[in-house]
Structures are given as C-alpha cells and as structure tokens.
Amino acid sequence: MVESVRPRRWPAYAMAVLFLGYAAGKAAFALQARLGFPGGPPVSAAETEGYFMDAATAQWFATASGVMGACLAVATVTQLGRRVPRILMLLVLVGMLLAAGGGAAIMIVDGFVGIGVGWRWYHGILGVVVTGLFLAMIQSYAVATRRRVVS
C-alpha cells in the first residue's frame, strides 16, 4: 500500500525559526524592561507597572520559552528527538500548541474582530499561519513515529 501522508521536515524548521524570532523579540524588550513585542500593540506604563512580575524578568522567561520551543520543534525531526517516547513528545507538543495557540487565537480574534488588545489584521493572518504550521509539525511527527504494521 502506498503512503498518502508523508512526514515533512519543513514545518518543524519553520516553527523553529518562528520560535527563535519570538525569542529575539522578547529578548530585545527584556533588555529595555518593556512588556509587549516589537511590531505588536504598545503596552502602557500603567499596564507594565500593574503586571504580576518585573517586565524584564517576564520577558526573559518568554525568551527562554521561545528558545525551548525552537529546540523542541527541531527535536521532532532529529534522531535525538525521536528517542523521546512518542506519547511524551506528543503530549508536550499538544501542550505547546495550547499555549502558543492561545496567543495565536487572541491575535486572530483581535486582528479580525477586535477585542481591544491592538493586534491588526496582518497579525491575525500570522496567527492563522502559525497555528497551521504547528498542526502540520505535530501531524508530521505523528506520521514519522507511528508504528508500522507488517502484514
């Protein structure tokens, strides 16, 4: 039987680049002790002051999460990453999808409908693209690591 769905590496590499871009943007704002993201809606000084932790610390944590996300994305297509138990990796990827997807959903809804955050329509498109890439990466990993039944 011919496989109709093949694993693809490019969604994982694209997600790694996006995660590293996210990390770089967060690091730039961490150095300035600002909340937000370059090119995103501005965060007022009052919002920054009322945030539950120091802005620089929060941004450094976000930077670390971006780097970790890039590493996990690359792990889905490398031999080292394939050594991780499949169910564990899938659970981690779904958890990442929920976290990143939540942010993407806010960008999508605010970009297209407007909920007051300040994301624009092009941010909404980016949210759709990121969600699609993430789903493609998970699907590709699942296909590449499924057990083959020999008959």
Short mmCIF file of C-alpha atoms in Angstrom, two decimals:
data_model
loop_
_atom_site.label_atom_id
_atom_site.label_comp_id
_atom_site.label_asym_id
_atom_site.label_seq_id
_atom_site.Cartn_x
_atom_site.Cartn_y
_atom_site.Cartn_z
CA MET A 1 0.00 0.00 0.00
CA VAL A 2 1.30 3.47 -0.86
CA GLU A 3 1.55 6.03 1.96
CA SER A 4 -0.64 9.05 1.21
CA VAL A 5 0.67 11.09 4.14
CA ARG A 6 4.43 11.51 4.43
CA PRO A 7 6.31 13.18 7.23
CA ARG A 8 7.69 16.57 6.30
CA ARG A 9 10.55 18.38 7.99
CA TRP A 10 9.90 21.91 6.77
CA PRO A 11 7.03 22.72 9.18
CA ALA A 12 9.31 21.92 12.13
CA TYR A 13 12.11 24.08 10.73
CA ALA A 14 9.68 26.91 10.01
CA MET A 15 8.34 26.69 13.57
CA ALA A 16 11.89 26.71 14.94
CA VAL A 17 12.61 29.93 13.01
CA LEU A 18 9.38 31.49 14.28
CA PHE A 19 10.16 30.47 17.87
CA LEU A 20 13.66 31.94 17.57
CA GLY A 21 12.19 35.16 16.15
CA TYR A 22 9.79 35.27 19.10
CA ALA A 23 12.71 34.73 21.49
CA ALA A 24 14.75 37.50 19.84
CA GLY A 25 11.85 39.96 20.07
CA LYS A 26 11.26 39.11 23.70
CA ALA A 27 14.99 39.46 24.48
CA ALA A 28 15.05 42.89 22.84
CA PHE A 29 12.17 44.02 25.04
CA ALA A 30 13.71 42.35 28.12
CA LEU A 31 16.83 44.49 27.65
CA GLN A 32 14.55 47.55 27.72
CA ALA A 33 12.41 46.20 30.63
CA ARG A 34 9.30 46.57 28.46
CA LEU A 35 6.29 44.32 28.04
CA GLY A 36 4.97 43.52 24.58
CA PHE A 37 6.60 42.53 21.35
CA PRO A 38 8.31 44.50 18.57
CA GLY A 39 5.69 45.31 15.94
CA GLY A 40 2.86 44.46 18.30
CA PRO A 41 0.44 46.70 20.15
CA PRO A 42 2.08 49.03 22.68
CA VAL A 43 1.78 48.19 26.37
CA SER A 44 1.18 51.21 28.56
CA ALA A 45 3.37 52.10 31.53
CA ALA A 46 0.36 51.56 33.81
CA GLU A 47 -0.13 48.02 32.48
CA THR A 48 3.58 47.31 32.88
CA GLU A 49 3.54 48.65 36.45
CA GLY A 50 0.49 46.54 37.34
CA TYR A 51 1.94 43.34 35.86
CA PHE A 52 2.39 40.48 38.32
CA MET A 53 6.18 40.36 37.84
CA ASP A 54 9.00 42.60 36.74
CA ALA A 55 8.76 43.28 32.99
CA ALA A 56 12.37 42.31 32.27
CA THR A 57 12.03 39.04 34.18
CA ALA A 58 8.79 38.18 32.38
CA GLN A 59 10.40 38.88 29.01
CA TRP A 60 13.46 36.77 29.83
CA PHE A 61 11.17 33.88 30.75
CA ALA A 62 9.38 34.36 27.42
CA THR A 63 12.76 34.41 25.67
CA ALA A 64 13.66 31.09 27.28
CA SER A 65 10.31 29.60 26.27
CA GLY A 66 10.93 30.66 22.67
CA VAL A 67 14.35 29.00 22.62
CA MET A 68 12.90 25.87 24.23
CA GLY A 69 10.10 25.84 21.65
CA ALA A 70 12.64 26.04 18.82
CA CYS A 71 14.62 23.16 20.33
CA LEU A 72 11.51 21.02 20.65
CA ALA A 73 10.45 21.82 17.09
CA VAL A 74 13.83 20.67 15.78
CA ALA A 75 13.66 17.62 18.06
CA THR A 76 10.60 16.40 16.16
CA VAL A 77 12.76 15.84 13.07
CA THR A 78 16.05 14.65 14.58
CA GLN A 79 17.20 11.24 15.74
CA LEU A 80 17.86 12.57 19.24
CA GLY A 81 14.29 13.84 19.45
CA ARG A 82 12.92 10.58 18.08
CA ARG A 83 14.44 8.79 21.10
CA VAL A 84 11.95 10.56 23.37
CA PRO A 85 8.92 8.33 23.97
CA ARG A 86 6.32 9.15 21.33
CA ILE A 87 3.43 9.68 23.76
CA LEU A 88 5.52 12.05 25.89
CA MET A 89 6.58 14.10 22.87
CA LEU A 90 3.01 14.26 21.57
CA LEU A 91 1.77 15.43 24.99
CA VAL A 92 4.45 18.13 25.11
CA LEU A 93 3.62 19.24 21.55
CA VAL A 94 -0.10 19.41 22.32
CA GLY A 95 0.68 21.44 25.46
CA MET A 96 2.80 23.80 23.37
CA LEU A 97 0.01 24.03 20.81
CA LEU A 98 -2.46 25.02 23.53
CA ALA A 99 -0.09 27.69 24.88
CA ALA A 100 1.06 29.11 21.54
CA GLY A 101 -2.38 28.55 20.03
CA GLY A 102 -3.95 30.59 22.81
CA GLY A 103 -1.73 33.52 21.92
CA ALA A 104 -2.40 32.99 18.23
CA ALA A 105 -6.16 32.84 18.90
CA ILE A 106 -6.01 36.21 20.65
CA MET A 107 -4.10 37.66 17.68
CA ILE A 108 -6.62 36.16 15.23
CA VAL A 109 -9.75 37.32 17.04
CA ASP A 110 -8.38 40.77 17.86
CA GLY A 111 -6.89 41.16 14.39
CA PHE A 112 -10.12 40.32 12.56
CA VAL A 113 -12.87 41.21 15.03
CA GLY A 114 -11.24 43.50 17.57
CA ILE A 115 -11.32 42.82 21.29
CA GLY A 116 -9.29 45.85 22.31
CA VAL A 117 -5.75 44.46 22.55
CA GLY A 118 -4.50 46.25 19.45
CA TRP A 119 -3.49 43.45 17.08
CA ARG A 120 -4.11 44.26 13.42
CA TRP A 121 -5.45 42.11 10.55
CA TYR A 122 -1.95 41.09 9.45
CA HIS A 123 -1.25 39.82 12.96
CA GLY A 124 -4.41 37.74 12.63
CA ILE A 125 -3.08 36.21 9.41
CA LEU A 126 0.19 35.43 11.17
CA GLY A 127 -1.78 33.71 13.94
CA VAL A 128 -3.55 31.52 11.37
CA VAL A 129 -0.24 30.65 9.67
CA VAL A 130 1.47 29.79 12.97
CA THR A 131 -1.42 27.58 14.05
CA GLY A 132 -1.39 25.78 10.69
CA LEU A 133 2.37 25.25 10.81
CA PHE A 134 2.15 23.95 14.36
CA LEU A 135 -0.56 21.46 13.41
CA ALA A 136 1.47 20.38 10.36
CA MET A 137 4.54 19.85 12.56
CA ILE A 138 2.60 17.70 15.03
CA GLN A 139 0.97 15.70 12.23
CA SER A 140 4.32 15.13 10.56
CA TYR A 141 5.90 13.95 13.81
CA ALA A 142 2.96 11.61 14.46
CA VAL A 143 3.27 10.12 10.96
CA ALA A 144 7.04 9.72 11.19
CA THR A 145 6.91 7.97 14.56
CA ARG A 146 3.87 5.73 14.19
CA ARG A 147 4.38 2.02 14.36
CA ARG A 148 4.40 0.23 11.06
CA VAL A 149 2.28 -2.89 10.89
CA VAL A 150 3.87 -5.51 8.70
CA SER A 151 1.43 -7.97 7.18
#
